[in-house]
Structures are given as C-alpha cells and as structure tokens.
Short mmCIF file of C-alpha atoms in Angstrom, two decimals:
data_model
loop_
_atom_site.label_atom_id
_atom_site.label_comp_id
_atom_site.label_asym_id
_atom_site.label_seq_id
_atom_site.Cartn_x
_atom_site.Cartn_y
_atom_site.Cartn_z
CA UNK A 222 3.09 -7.05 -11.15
CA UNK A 223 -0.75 -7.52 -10.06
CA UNK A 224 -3.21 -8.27 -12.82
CA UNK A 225 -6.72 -8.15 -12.18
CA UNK A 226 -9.64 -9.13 -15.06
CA UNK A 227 -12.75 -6.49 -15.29
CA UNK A 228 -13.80 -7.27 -18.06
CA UNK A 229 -13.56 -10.59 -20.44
CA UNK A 230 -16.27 -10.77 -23.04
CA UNK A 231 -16.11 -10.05 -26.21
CA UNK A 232 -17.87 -8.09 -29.05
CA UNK A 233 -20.70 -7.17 -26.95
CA UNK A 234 -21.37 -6.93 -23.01
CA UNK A 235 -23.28 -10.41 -22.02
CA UNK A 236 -25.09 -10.37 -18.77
CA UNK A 237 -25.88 -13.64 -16.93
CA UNK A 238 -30.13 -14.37 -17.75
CA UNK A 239 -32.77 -15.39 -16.02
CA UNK A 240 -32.36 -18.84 -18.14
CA UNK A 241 -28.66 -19.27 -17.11
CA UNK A 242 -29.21 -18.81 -13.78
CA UNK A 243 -32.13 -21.44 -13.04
CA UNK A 244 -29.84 -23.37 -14.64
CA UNK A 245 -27.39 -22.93 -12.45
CA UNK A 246 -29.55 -23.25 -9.37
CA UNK A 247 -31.02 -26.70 -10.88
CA UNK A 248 -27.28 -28.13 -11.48
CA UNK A 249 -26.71 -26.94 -8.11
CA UNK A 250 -29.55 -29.12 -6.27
CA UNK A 251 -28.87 -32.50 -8.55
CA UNK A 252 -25.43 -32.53 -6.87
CA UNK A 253 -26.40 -32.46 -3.39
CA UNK A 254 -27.09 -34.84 -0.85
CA UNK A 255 -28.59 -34.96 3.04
CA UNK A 256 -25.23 -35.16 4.64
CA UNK A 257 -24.85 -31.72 2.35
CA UNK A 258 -27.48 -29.98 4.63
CA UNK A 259 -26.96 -31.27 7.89
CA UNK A 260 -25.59 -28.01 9.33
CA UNK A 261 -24.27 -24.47 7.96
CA UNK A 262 -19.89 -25.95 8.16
CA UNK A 263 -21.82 -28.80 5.39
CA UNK A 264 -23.52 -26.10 3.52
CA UNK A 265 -20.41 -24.20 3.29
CA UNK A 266 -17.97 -27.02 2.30
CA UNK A 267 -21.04 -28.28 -0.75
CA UNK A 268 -20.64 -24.55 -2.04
CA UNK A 269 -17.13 -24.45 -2.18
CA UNK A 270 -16.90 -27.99 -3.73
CA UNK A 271 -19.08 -26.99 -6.48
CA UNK A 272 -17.64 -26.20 -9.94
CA UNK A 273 -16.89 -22.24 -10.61
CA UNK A 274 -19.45 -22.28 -13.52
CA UNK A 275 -22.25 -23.45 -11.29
CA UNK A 276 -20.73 -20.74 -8.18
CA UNK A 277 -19.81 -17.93 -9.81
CA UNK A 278 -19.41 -16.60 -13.51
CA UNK A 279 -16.69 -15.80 -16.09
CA UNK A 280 -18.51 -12.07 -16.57
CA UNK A 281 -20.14 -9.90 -18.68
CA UNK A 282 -18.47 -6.89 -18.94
CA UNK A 283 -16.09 -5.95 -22.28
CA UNK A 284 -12.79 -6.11 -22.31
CA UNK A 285 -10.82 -4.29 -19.44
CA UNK A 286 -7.83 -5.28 -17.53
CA UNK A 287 -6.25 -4.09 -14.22
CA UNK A 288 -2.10 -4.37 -14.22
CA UNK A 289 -0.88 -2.42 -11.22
CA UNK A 290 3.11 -2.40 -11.05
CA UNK A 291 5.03 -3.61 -8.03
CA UNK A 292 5.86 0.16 -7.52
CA UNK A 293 2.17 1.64 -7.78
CA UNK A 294 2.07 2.13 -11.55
CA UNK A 295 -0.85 1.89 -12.79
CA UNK A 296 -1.99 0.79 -16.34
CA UNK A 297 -5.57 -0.24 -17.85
CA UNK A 298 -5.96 -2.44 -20.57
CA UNK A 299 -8.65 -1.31 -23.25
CA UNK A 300 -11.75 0.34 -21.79
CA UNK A 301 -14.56 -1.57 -22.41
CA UNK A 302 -17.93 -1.44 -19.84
CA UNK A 303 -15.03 -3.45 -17.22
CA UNK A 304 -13.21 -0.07 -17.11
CA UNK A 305 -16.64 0.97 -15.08
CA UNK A 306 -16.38 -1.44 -12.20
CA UNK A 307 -12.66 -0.86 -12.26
CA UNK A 308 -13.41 2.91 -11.54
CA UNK A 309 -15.53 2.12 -8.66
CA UNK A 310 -13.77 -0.73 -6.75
CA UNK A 311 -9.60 -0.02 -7.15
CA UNK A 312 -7.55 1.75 -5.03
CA UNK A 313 -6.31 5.26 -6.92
CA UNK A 314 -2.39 5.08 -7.21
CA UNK A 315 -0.87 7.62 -5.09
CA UNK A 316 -0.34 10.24 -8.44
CA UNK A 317 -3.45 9.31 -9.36
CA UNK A 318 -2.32 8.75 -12.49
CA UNK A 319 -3.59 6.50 -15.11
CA UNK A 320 -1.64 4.76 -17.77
CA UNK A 321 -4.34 3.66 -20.42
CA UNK A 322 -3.37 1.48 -23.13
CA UNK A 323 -6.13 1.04 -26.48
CA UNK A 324 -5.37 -2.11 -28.54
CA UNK A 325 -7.90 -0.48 -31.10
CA UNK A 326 -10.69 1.56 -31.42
CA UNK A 327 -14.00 -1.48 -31.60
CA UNK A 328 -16.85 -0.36 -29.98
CA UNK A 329 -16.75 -3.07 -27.35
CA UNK A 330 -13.13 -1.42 -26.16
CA UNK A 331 -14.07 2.01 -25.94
CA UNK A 332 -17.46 1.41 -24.83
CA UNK A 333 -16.82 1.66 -21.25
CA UNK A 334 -14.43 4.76 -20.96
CA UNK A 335 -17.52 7.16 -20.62
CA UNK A 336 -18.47 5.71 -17.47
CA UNK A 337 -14.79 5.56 -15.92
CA UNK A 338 -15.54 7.85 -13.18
CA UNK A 339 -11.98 9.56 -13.21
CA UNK A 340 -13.03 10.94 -16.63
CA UNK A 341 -14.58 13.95 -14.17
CA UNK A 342 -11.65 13.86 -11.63
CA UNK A 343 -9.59 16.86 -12.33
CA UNK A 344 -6.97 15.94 -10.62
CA UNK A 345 -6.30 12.53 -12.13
CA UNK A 346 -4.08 12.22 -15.17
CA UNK A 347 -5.10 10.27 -17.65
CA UNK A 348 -2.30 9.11 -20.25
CA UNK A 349 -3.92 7.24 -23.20
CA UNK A 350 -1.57 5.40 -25.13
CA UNK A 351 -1.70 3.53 -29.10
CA UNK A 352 -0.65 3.15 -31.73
CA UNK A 353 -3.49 5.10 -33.98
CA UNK A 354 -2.67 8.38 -35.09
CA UNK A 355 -6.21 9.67 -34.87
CA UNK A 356 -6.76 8.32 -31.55
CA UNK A 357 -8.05 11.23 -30.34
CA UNK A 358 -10.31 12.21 -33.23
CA UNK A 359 -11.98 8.31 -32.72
CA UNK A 360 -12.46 8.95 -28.74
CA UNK A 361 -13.60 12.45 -28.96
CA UNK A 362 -16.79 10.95 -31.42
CA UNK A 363 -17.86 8.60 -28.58
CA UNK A 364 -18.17 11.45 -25.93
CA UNK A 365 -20.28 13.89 -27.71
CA UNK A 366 -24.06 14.45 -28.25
CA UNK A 367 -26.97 13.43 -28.77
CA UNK A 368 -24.98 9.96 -27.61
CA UNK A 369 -23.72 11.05 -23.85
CA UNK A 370 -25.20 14.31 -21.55
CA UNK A 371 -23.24 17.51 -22.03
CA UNK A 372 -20.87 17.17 -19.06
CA UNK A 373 -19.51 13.89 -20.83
CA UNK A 374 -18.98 15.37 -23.78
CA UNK A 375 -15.03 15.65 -24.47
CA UNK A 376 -14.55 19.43 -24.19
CA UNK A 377 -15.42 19.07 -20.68
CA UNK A 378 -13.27 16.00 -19.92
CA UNK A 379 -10.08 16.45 -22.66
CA UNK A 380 -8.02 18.88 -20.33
CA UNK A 381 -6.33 16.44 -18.00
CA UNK A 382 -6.17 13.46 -21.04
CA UNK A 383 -2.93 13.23 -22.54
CA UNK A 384 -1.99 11.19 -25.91
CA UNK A 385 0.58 8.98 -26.89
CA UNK A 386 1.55 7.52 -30.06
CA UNK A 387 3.00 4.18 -30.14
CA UNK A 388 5.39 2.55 -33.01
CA UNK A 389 5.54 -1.03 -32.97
CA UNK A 390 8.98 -2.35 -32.44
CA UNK A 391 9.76 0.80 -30.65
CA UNK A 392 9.58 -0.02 -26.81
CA UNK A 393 8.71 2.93 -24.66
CA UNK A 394 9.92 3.07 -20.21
CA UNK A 395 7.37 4.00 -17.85
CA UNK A 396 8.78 4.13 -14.35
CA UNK A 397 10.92 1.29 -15.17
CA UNK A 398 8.50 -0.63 -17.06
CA UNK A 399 9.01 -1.73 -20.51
CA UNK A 400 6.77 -1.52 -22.59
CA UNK A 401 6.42 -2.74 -26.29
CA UNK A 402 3.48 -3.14 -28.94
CA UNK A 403 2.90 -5.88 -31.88
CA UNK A 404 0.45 -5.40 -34.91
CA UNK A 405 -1.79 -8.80 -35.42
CA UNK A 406 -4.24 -9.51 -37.95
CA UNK A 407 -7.90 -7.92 -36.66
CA UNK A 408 -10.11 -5.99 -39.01
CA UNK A 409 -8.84 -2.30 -39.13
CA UNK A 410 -5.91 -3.35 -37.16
CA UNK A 411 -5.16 -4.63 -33.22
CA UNK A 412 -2.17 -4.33 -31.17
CA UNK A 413 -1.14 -6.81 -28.45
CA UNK A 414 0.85 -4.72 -25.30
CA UNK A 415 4.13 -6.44 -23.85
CA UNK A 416 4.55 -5.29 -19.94
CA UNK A 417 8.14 -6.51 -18.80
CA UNK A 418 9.34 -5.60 -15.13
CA UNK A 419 12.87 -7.32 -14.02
CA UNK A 420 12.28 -10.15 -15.50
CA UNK A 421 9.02 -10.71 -15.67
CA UNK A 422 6.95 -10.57 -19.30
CA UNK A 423 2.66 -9.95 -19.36
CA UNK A 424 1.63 -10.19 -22.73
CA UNK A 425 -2.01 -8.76 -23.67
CA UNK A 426 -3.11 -10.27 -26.74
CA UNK A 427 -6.75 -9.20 -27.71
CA UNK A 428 -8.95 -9.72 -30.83
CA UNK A 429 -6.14 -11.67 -32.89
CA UNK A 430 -6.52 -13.90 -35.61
CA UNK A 431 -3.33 -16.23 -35.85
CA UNK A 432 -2.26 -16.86 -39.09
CA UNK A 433 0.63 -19.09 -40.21
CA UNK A 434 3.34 -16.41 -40.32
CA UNK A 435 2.68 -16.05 -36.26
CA UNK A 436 4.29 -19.54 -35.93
CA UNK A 437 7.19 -18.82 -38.20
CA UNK A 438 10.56 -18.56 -35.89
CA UNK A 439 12.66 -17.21 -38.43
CA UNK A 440 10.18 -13.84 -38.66
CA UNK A 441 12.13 -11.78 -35.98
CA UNK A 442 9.01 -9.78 -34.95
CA UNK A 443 7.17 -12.85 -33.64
CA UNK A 444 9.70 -13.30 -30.93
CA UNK A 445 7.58 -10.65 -28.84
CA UNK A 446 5.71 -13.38 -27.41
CA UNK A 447 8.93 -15.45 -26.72
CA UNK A 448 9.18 -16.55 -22.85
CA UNK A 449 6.21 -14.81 -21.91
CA UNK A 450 5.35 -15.72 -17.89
CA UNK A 451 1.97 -14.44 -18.99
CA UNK A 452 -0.25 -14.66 -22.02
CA UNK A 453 -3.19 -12.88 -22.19
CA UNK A 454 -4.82 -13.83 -25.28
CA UNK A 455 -7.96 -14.21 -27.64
CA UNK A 456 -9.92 -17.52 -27.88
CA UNK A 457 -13.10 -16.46 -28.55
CA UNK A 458 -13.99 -19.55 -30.51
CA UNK A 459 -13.79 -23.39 -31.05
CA UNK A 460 -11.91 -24.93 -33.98
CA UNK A 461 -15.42 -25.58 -36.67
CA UNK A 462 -16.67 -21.74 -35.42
CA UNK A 463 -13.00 -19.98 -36.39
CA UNK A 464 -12.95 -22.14 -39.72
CA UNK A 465 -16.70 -20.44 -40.48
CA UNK A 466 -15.73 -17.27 -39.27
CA UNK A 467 -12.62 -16.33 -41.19
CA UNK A 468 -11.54 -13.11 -41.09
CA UNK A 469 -13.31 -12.28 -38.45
CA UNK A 470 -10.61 -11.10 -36.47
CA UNK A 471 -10.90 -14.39 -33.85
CA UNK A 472 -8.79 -17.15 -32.79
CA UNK A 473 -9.77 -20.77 -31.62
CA UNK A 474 -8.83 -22.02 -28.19
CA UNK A 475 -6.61 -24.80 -29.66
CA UNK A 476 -4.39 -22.21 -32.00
CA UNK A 477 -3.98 -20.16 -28.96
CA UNK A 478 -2.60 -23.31 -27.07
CA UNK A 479 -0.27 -24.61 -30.03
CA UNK A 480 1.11 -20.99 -30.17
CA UNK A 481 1.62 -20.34 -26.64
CA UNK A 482 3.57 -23.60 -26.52
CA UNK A 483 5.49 -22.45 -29.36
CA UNK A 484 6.77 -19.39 -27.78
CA UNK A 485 7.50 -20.75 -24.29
CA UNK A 486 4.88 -19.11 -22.71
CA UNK A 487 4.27 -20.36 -18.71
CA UNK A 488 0.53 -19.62 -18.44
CA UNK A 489 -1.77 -18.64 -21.33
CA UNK A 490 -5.03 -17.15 -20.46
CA UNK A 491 -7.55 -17.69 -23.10
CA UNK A 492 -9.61 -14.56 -23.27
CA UNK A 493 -12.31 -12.32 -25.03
CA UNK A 494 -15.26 -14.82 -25.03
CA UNK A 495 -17.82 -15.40 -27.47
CA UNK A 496 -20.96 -13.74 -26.06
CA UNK A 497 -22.96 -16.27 -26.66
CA UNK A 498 -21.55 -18.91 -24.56
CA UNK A 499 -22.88 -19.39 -21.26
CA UNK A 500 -20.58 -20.38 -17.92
CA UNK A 501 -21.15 -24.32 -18.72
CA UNK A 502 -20.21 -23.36 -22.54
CA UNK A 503 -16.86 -21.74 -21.43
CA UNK A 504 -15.80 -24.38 -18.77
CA UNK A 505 -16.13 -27.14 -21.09
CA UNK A 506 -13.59 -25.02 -23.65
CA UNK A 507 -11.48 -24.88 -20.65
CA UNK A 508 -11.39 -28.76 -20.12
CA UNK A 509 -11.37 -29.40 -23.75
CA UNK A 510 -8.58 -27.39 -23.90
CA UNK A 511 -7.34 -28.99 -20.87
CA UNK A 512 -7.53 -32.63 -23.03
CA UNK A 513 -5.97 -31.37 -26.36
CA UNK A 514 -2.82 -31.25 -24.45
CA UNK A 515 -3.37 -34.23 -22.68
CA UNK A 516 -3.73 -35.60 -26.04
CA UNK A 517 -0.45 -33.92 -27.16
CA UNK A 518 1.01 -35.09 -23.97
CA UNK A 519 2.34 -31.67 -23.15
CA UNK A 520 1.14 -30.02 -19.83
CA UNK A 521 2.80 -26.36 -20.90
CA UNK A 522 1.69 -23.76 -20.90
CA UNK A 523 -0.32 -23.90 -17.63
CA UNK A 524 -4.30 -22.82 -18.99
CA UNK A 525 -6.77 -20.64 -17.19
CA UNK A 526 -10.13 -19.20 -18.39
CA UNK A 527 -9.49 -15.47 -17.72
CA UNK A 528 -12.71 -14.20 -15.09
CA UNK A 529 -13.93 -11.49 -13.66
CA UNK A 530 -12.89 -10.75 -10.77
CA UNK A 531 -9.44 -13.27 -11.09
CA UNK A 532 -6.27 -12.06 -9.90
CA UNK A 533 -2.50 -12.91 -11.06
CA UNK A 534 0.46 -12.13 -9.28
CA UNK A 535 3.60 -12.31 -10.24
#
C-alpha cells in the first residue's frame, strides 16, 4: 500500500500568512553563515539542512488522504479541500474508479468533494462508502443552490455515485482488501477505517476523543487498532487544551502516543491539526512528543507529524 497526505488540518482550511512566512524567512537568515553562500552546492546543502518547519509546511488543506493499493485500488480518505489537489495531481487508476470512504459528515470533511474534479467525469465511478444511513441525503445538501453553480448541483453529478452502507464490526473485501470500520467518541458520531492487505494493517483514525474504555483490553472491539503497522490518528491538541476542550471531539498528542503503544502500533501519525498552530507550533508537538517517550523510555511507536505532500509505503 501507498499512502499519500492531501490534506491534514483540522476544523477549518489554514493557509500559511504573510506573518508566518517572514517568519520563516527571518529564522532562515539567523542560521546562516558566509561559508553558507560561498557558491550555489553551499546554498543547496544550507537549504536542505534547515528544519522542515522553516523549508516547507505541514499544510492547509482539510482532511484528505491518498491510499492507493499495491494492485491499483484506489481509496480516498474523507474529502475535505485536500480531495481538490488530489484531483488535480494523481494518476487515475486504470478503472478509474474511486473508492471514497466518509468518517462523518463535518463540514471540514465534505468541504472539498465539490471541487474533486472527477465529480464531472462521466466515466469515473465513484463508490462512497459509511456508515450513515442518510449519507446521501447529507451530501446531496452541500451540492445544491444558491451554495454551488447549477452544474455542481447533485442531479447533475449523482448518476455515476454509488452508496455504501457500512456496519461496524462487519468487514467488507474490495479487490482483496479488507476493510473494517470502528465507532469513536466525536460529536454526532466518527468512524476510524481499518485497510489490511496480506499482512499489512493502515488504520485512519480522525476526529477521536479517547476515553478510558479505548484503553481497556478486555473490551473486544478495541482490538481493531491491535498491531497496526500504521496509525493514522487525531492529535489536534496539547494535554491543558484537550482538558479545556472536553467533548470537543479532540485528542491530545500524548493520549494518542500512550494508546498507540498500547495497541502495538509500529508508527503513529499524529494528525488533524489545530488550525491555529503555525509550522514552529506543530514541530515543537512533534519533539515534545518525541521527549514524552524519551521520558517513558520507550522509543515505540515510531512518531511522524502527518504533511502534505508526505508519502508512506509499505
């Protein structure tokens, strides 16, 4: 499986500003010296040795997730404004066929599925799957007026969508995939999306709010997570903001790492970031992160700050 992030922010799309940008600019010149400038090889090697929030940028877009199959499948995860830039940069799968799974219906999933250019490709096939019985009814009031143009509107898109109800605990097989779904706490409901091919297990875990019964082993339905290789999975927020923001629908960047350890999982993404943390905000998460398991002494589960633009193989 190939996994590629389009989208990582959460609750609302976050552009980089004019702010965070001089910013990075004046970080950038602090940290370099004359031998830095002596010719284009040193101006090369001082880019590439500075840190990726200073270089590049975790993104803006909402959530949306590339997972392409070893044999072509593909699958998108949630459509938020990610699903756009998906649309115009991915290769099409040979049956142009497109495997969509909705962990719920928030504004900042959906947002982006107007603007999916195979909406308006006939000949696609777009197969929506989730596990809300009016999934239809809640996509067909995004796509209609006065809020998109006519020829977005769903009776000129719906004839080459297809819907698909999920039950939880009731895998489904798509060309040899398996694939599985697991209610978590969320206001109104979210459902994290197991991906298992041979024997490798993708977990996408979005807009989650751990509670104690997630770390109970004798609760058979936790064991979805259980040897995970990887963990997609919400952090939007640091210990003091989850404890204010209760019920919120959030985790904290810690309880995603004490669970992931839990469950065995090899490498936990921490994902759907608080919108109003800049690059700098979101790296120093990652290295605090980083220390709370230095502090635990316990290097598992390997931790990564999920990016636009970052790619997983396995």
């Amino acid at each position: 499986m190939k996994i590629k992030f389009y989208g990582v922010r959460g609750s609302v799309p976050t552009p980089v500003s004019p702010e965070q940008i001089q910013m990075k600019i004046a970080a950038a010149v602090e940290r370099i010296t004359q031998k830095d400038i002596r010719d284009e090889d040193s101006k090369m090697k001082f880019l590439a040795s500075l840190p990726e929030w200073i270089f590049g940028t975790t993104g803006g877009n909402s959530p949306c997730i590339d997972l392409r199959a070893s044999n072509g499948t593909q699958f998108v995860l949630d459509c938020g404004t990610g699903i756009r830039v998906f649309g115009k940069q991915h290769t099409p799968p040979l049956d142009n066929t497109y495997h969509i799974f909705l962990s719920h219906f928030h504004w900042d999933h959906i947002q982006g599925f107007p603007f999916f250019d195979k909406i308006y490709d006939k000949s696609a096939k777009l197969e929506i799957y989730s596990n809300f019985p009016d999934a239809e009814k809640y996509m067909t009031g995004q796509n209609t007026l006065p809020y998109f143009p006519k020829n977005a509107c769903w009776d000129n898109i719906k004839d080459h969508i297809h819907f698909n109800l999920l039950n939880e605990g009731c895998p489904i097989e798509i060309n040899g995939i398996k694939i599985d779904s697991h209610k978590m706490m969320h206001p109104g409901d979210s459902y994290s999306f197991s991906f298992q091919e041979g024997q490798k297990k993708v977990i996408y875990s979005t807009d989650v709010e751990l509670q104690t019964s997630d770390f109970d082993v004798t609760i058979q339905r936790n064991h979805f997570f259980k040897d995970a290789d990887v963990c997609i999975f919400d952090a939007q927020y640091t210990n003091p903001e989850a404890i204010q923001k209760e019920n919120w629908g959030h985790s904290s960047f810690s309880y995603a790492i004490d669970f992931a350890e839990l469950w065995n999982i090899k490498k936990l993404y921490l994902y759907h970031h608080e919108p109003t943390y800049d690059d700098k905000k979101l790296n120093s998460i990652l290295q605090a992160g980083k220390a709370y398991q230095n502090y635990k002494n316990n290097s598992f589960p390997e931790l990564f700050l999920a990016a636009e633009g970052k790619v997983i193989e396995l």
